[in-house]
CSV table of C-alpha atoms in Angstrom, one decimal:
chain,number,residue,atom,x,y,z
A,1,UNK,CA,7.5,15.3,11.8
A,2,UNK,CA,5.3,12.7,10.2
A,3,UNK,CA,1.7,13.8,9.7
A,4,UNK,CA,-1.1,11.3,10.1
A,5,UNK,CA,-4.7,11.8,8.9
A,6,UNK,CA,-7.3,9.9,10.9
A,7,UNK,CA,-10.6,9.4,9.1
A,8,UNK,CA,-13.0,7.9,11.7
A,9,UNK,CA,-16.5,8.7,12.9
A,10,UNK,CA,-16.3,7.0,16.4
A,11,UNK,CA,-15.2,9.7,18.8
A,12,UNK,CA,-13.7,7.2,21.3
A,13,UNK,CA,-11.5,5.7,18.6
A,14,UNK,CA,-10.5,9.1,17.3
A,15,UNK,CA,-9.5,10.2,20.8
A,16,UNK,CA,-7.5,7.1,21.4
A,17,UNK,CA,-5.7,7.4,18.1
A,18,UNK,CA,-4.9,11.0,18.5
A,19,UNK,CA,-3.6,10.5,22.1
A,20,UNK,CA,-1.3,7.6,21.2
A,21,UNK,CA,-0.1,9.2,18.0
A,22,UNK,CA,0.7,12.5,19.5
A,23,UNK,CA,2.5,10.8,22.4
A,24,UNK,CA,4.8,9.3,19.8
A,25,UNK,CA,5.5,12.7,18.2
A,26,UNK,CA,3.2,12.3,15.2
A,27,UNK,CA,1.3,15.4,13.9
A,28,UNK,CA,-2.4,14.4,13.7
A,29,UNK,CA,-5.4,15.7,11.7
A,30,UNK,CA,-8.8,14.1,12.1
A,31,UNK,CA,-11.9,14.0,9.9
A,32,UNK,CA,-15.2,12.4,10.8
A,33,UNK,CA,-16.6,12.0,7.2
A,34,UNK,CA,-15.3,11.3,3.8
A,35,UNK,CA,-15.9,14.7,2.3
A,36,UNK,CA,-13.9,16.5,5.1
A,37,UNK,CA,-11.2,13.9,4.8
A,38,UNK,CA,-10.6,14.5,1.1
A,39,UNK,CA,-10.4,18.3,1.7
A,40,UNK,CA,-8.1,17.9,4.6
A,41,UNK,CA,-5.8,15.5,2.6
A,42,UNK,CA,-5.5,18.1,-0.2
A,43,UNK,CA,-4.7,20.9,2.2
A,44,UNK,CA,-2.5,19.2,4.8
A,45,UNK,CA,-0.8,16.5,2.6
A,46,UNK,CA,-0.5,13.8,5.2
A,47,UNK,CA,2.4,11.2,5.2
A,48,UNK,CA,0.0,8.4,6.0
A,49,UNK,CA,-3.8,7.9,6.3
A,50,UNK,CA,-5.8,5.8,8.8
A,51,UNK,CA,-9.3,5.2,7.3
A,52,UNK,CA,-12.4,3.7,8.7
A,53,UNK,CA,-14.6,2.2,5.9
A,54,UNK,CA,-17.9,2.8,7.6
A,55,UNK,CA,-18.2,6.7,7.3
A,56,UNK,CA,-21.5,8.5,7.6
A,57,UNK,CA,-21.5,10.2,4.1
A,58,UNK,CA,-19.7,7.7,1.8
A,59,UNK,CA,-18.1,4.3,1.8
A,60,UNK,CA,-14.4,4.3,2.7
A,61,UNK,CA,-13.6,2.6,-0.6
A,62,UNK,CA,-14.7,5.8,-2.3
A,63,UNK,CA,-12.3,7.8,-0.2
A,64,UNK,CA,-9.5,5.5,-1.2
A,65,UNK,CA,-10.3,6.0,-4.8
A,66,UNK,CA,-10.5,9.7,-4.4
A,67,UNK,CA,-7.1,9.8,-2.7
A,68,UNK,CA,-5.6,7.5,-5.3
A,69,UNK,CA,-6.6,9.9,-8.0
A,70,UNK,CA,-3.7,12.2,-7.0
A,71,UNK,CA,-1.5,10.8,-4.3
A,72,UNK,CA,0.5,7.7,-3.3
A,73,UNK,CA,0.2,8.4,0.4
A,74,UNK,CA,0.1,5.0,2.4
A,75,UNK,CA,-3.5,4.2,3.4
A,76,UNK,CA,-4.2,1.8,6.3
A,77,UNK,CA,-7.8,0.7,6.6
A,78,UNK,CA,-9.4,0.3,10.0
A,79,UNK,CA,-12.6,-1.6,9.8
A,80,UNK,CA,-15.0,-4.0,11.5
A,81,UNK,CA,-15.7,-5.7,8.2
A,82,UNK,CA,-14.0,-9.2,8.4
A,83,UNK,CA,-14.8,-10.9,5.2
A,84,UNK,CA,-12.0,-11.6,2.7
A,85,UNK,CA,-13.9,-10.1,-0.2
A,86,UNK,CA,-14.2,-6.7,1.7
A,87,UNK,CA,-10.6,-6.7,2.5
A,88,UNK,CA,-9.7,-7.4,-1.1
A,89,UNK,CA,-12.0,-4.7,-2.3
A,90,UNK,CA,-10.2,-2.1,-0.1
A,91,UNK,CA,-6.8,-3.3,-1.2
A,92,UNK,CA,-7.8,-3.5,-4.8
A,93,UNK,CA,-9.0,0.2,-4.5
A,94,UNK,CA,-5.5,1.2,-3.5
A,95,UNK,CA,-5.2,0.7,0.3
A,96,UNK,CA,-1.8,-0.5,1.5
A,97,UNK,CA,-2.9,-2.4,4.6
A,98,UNK,CA,-6.1,-3.5,6.5
A,99,UNK,CA,-6.5,-3.7,10.2
A,100,UNK,CA,-9.6,-5.4,11.6
A,101,UNK,CA,-11.4,-3.8,14.6
A,102,UNK,CA,-11.0,-4.3,17.4
A,103,UNK,CA,-7.3,-3.8,17.1
A,104,UNK,CA,-4.3,-3.5,19.5
A,105,UNK,CA,-2.7,-0.2,19.5
A,106,UNK,CA,0.8,-1.7,19.4
A,107,UNK,CA,0.0,-3.6,16.3
A,108,UNK,CA,-1.6,-0.6,14.6
A,109,UNK,CA,1.4,1.6,15.4
A,110,UNK,CA,3.8,-1.2,14.0
A,111,UNK,CA,1.8,-1.3,10.8
A,112,UNK,CA,1.9,2.5,10.6
A,113,UNK,CA,5.7,2.5,10.9
A,114,UNK,CA,6.0,-0.2,8.3
A,115,UNK,CA,3.8,1.8,5.9
A,116,UNK,CA,5.9,4.9,6.4
A,117,UNK,CA,9.1,2.9,5.8
A,118,UNK,CA,7.7,1.5,2.6
A,119,UNK,CA,6.9,5.1,1.3
A,120,UNK,CA,10.3,6.5,2.2
A,121,UNK,CA,13.0,6.9,-0.5
A,122,UNK,CA,16.1,4.8,0.0
A,123,UNK,CA,19.7,6.1,-0.3
A,124,UNK,CA,21.3,2.7,-1.1
A,125,UNK,CA,23.8,3.0,-3.9
A,126,UNK,CA,22.2,0.0,-5.6
A,127,UNK,CA,19.2,2.3,-6.5
A,128,UNK,CA,21.2,3.7,-9.4
A,129,UNK,CA,19.6,1.1,-11.6
A,130,UNK,CA,17.1,1.4,-14.5
A,131,UNK,CA,15.5,-1.8,-15.6
A,132,UNK,CA,14.0,-1.8,-19.1
A,133,UNK,CA,11.6,-4.3,-20.7
A,134,UNK,CA,9.8,-4.2,-24.0
A,135,UNK,CA,6.8,-2.5,-22.5
A,136,UNK,CA,7.9,-0.4,-19.5
A,137,UNK,CA,10.9,1.0,-17.6
A,138,UNK,CA,11.6,0.9,-13.9
A,139,UNK,CA,13.8,3.5,-12.4
A,140,UNK,CA,14.8,2.3,-9.0
A,141,UNK,CA,16.6,5.5,-8.0
A,142,UNK,CA,13.7,7.8,-8.9
A,143,UNK,CA,11.1,5.2,-7.7
A,144,UNK,CA,9.3,5.7,-11.1
A,145,UNK,CA,7.7,3.4,-13.7
A,146,UNK,CA,7.3,4.6,-17.2
A,147,UNK,CA,5.1,2.9,-19.8
A,148,UNK,CA,4.5,4.2,-23.4
A,149,UNK,CA,6.1,7.6,-22.4
A,150,UNK,CA,3.8,8.0,-19.4
A,151,UNK,CA,4.6,7.8,-15.8
A,152,UNK,CA,2.5,5.0,-14.1
A,153,UNK,CA,1.3,5.9,-10.6
A,154,UNK,CA,1.9,3.1,-8.1
A,155,UNK,CA,1.0,3.0,-4.4
A,156,UNK,CA,3.9,2.6,-1.9
A,157,UNK,CA,3.0,-1.1,-1.5
A,158,UNK,CA,2.8,-1.7,-5.2
A,159,UNK,CA,6.2,-0.1,-5.6
A,160,UNK,CA,7.7,-2.1,-2.8
A,161,UNK,CA,6.5,-5.4,-4.3
A,162,UNK,CA,7.7,-4.4,-7.8
A,163,UNK,CA,11.1,-3.4,-6.4
A,164,UNK,CA,11.6,-6.7,-4.6
A,165,UNK,CA,10.7,-8.6,-7.8
A,166,UNK,CA,12.9,-6.5,-10.1
A,167,UNK,CA,15.9,-6.7,-7.8
A,168,UNK,CA,15.5,-10.6,-8.0
A,169,UNK,CA,15.2,-10.5,-11.8
A,170,UNK,CA,14.8,-14.1,-13.1
A,171,UNK,CA,14.7,-15.7,-9.7
A,172,UNK,CA,11.7,-17.2,-7.9
A,173,UNK,CA,10.8,-15.1,-4.9
A,174,UNK,CA,8.6,-17.2,-2.4
A,175,UNK,CA,5.3,-16.0,-1.3
A,176,UNK,CA,6.6,-15.9,2.3
A,177,UNK,CA,9.6,-13.8,1.4
A,178,UNK,CA,7.5,-11.3,-0.5
A,179,UNK,CA,5.0,-11.0,2.2
A,180,UNK,CA,7.6,-10.5,4.9
A,181,UNK,CA,9.7,-8.0,2.9
A,182,UNK,CA,6.8,-5.9,1.8
A,183,UNK,CA,4.3,-6.2,4.7
A,184,UNK,CA,6.5,-7.4,7.6
A,185,UNK,CA,7.3,-10.6,9.6
A,186,UNK,CA,3.7,-11.0,10.8
A,187,UNK,CA,2.3,-11.4,7.3
A,188,UNK,CA,3.8,-14.7,6.2
A,189,UNK,CA,0.3,-16.2,5.5
A,190,UNK,CA,-1.6,-13.4,4.0
A,191,UNK,CA,-1.4,-14.7,0.5
A,192,UNK,CA,-4.5,-12.9,-0.7
A,193,UNK,CA,-2.5,-9.7,-0.4
A,194,UNK,CA,-0.1,-11.0,-3.0
A,195,UNK,CA,-2.9,-12.1,-5.3
A,196,UNK,CA,-4.5,-8.6,-5.2
A,197,UNK,CA,-1.3,-6.6,-5.7
A,198,UNK,CA,0.1,-8.8,-8.4
A,199,UNK,CA,-3.2,-8.3,-10.3
A,200,UNK,CA,-2.8,-4.6,-9.9
A,201,UNK,CA,0.8,-4.6,-11.1
A,202,UNK,CA,-0.3,-6.7,-14.1
A,203,UNK,CA,-3.1,-4.4,-15.0
A,204,UNK,CA,-0.8,-1.4,-14.8
A,205,UNK,CA,2.2,-2.8,-16.6
A,206,UNK,CA,1.5,-5.9,-18.7
A,207,UNK,CA,0.3,-5.6,-22.3
A,208,UNK,CA,-2.1,-8.5,-21.6
A,209,UNK,CA,-2.6,-8.9,-17.9
A,210,UNK,CA,-4.4,-12.2,-18.4
A,211,UNK,CA,-1.3,-13.7,-20.1
A,212,UNK,CA,1.6,-11.9,-18.2
A,213,UNK,CA,5.1,-11.9,-19.7
A,214,UNK,CA,6.9,-10.1,-16.8
A,215,UNK,CA,5.2,-11.0,-13.6
A,216,UNK,CA,5.1,-14.8,-13.6
A,217,UNK,CA,3.2,-16.9,-11.0
A,218,UNK,CA,4.8,-20.1,-9.9
A,219,UNK,CA,1.8,-21.9,-8.4
A,220,UNK,CA,2.0,-22.7,-4.8
A,221,UNK,CA,5.5,-21.3,-4.6
A,222,UNK,CA,5.8,-17.6,-5.4
A,223,UNK,CA,6.4,-15.1,-8.2
A,224,UNK,CA,9.2,-14.3,-10.6
A,225,UNK,CA,10.0,-11.1,-12.7
A,226,UNK,CA,11.2,-11.7,-16.2
A,227,UNK,CA,12.4,-8.9,-18.5
């Protein structure tokens, strides 16, 4: 069974999430503050995290950073913060998705399922592929990236974006295609997601992120991976 960690300090929201998740056969743990959440995550090893940014003891972005220090578990932010900068900050810290309060339960559950799918290993025979560049190696079968003899930790969303680009080596992938393949059909216009995640991939994998050689932007159109 899939285990969900709910990190939220509003009892009504916690209750609604727990009832809806358990009704759909998810196992659920709940934490009302950041410190408890980090302890629970270390002990219970959730498959996905639902995180409110406005916690009583620390900002949710700090929780994201704490989790990303050791796990790639998908993190979906739940927040009343509406500005683009705040969304980008959470995504930049390592969140995989961002749902603005108030939210519809059906939409949240759809995003939860999508995040879990992105994190699951695939059994496609095409995954027996290792792509090598001058600076790093992508092992599609093992879902690993190695740079300078060190494994690079990617979030599930970062990996999915990288995988789509690598599988289309040398070909332009449109913004809409990337958004729909990585985040889902409802995300065709969330181009700020691409900007944040491409910047993260470049920081992790490019020798000079400000002058990328492998993750190329085609302004107004999309992105292309070059070996």
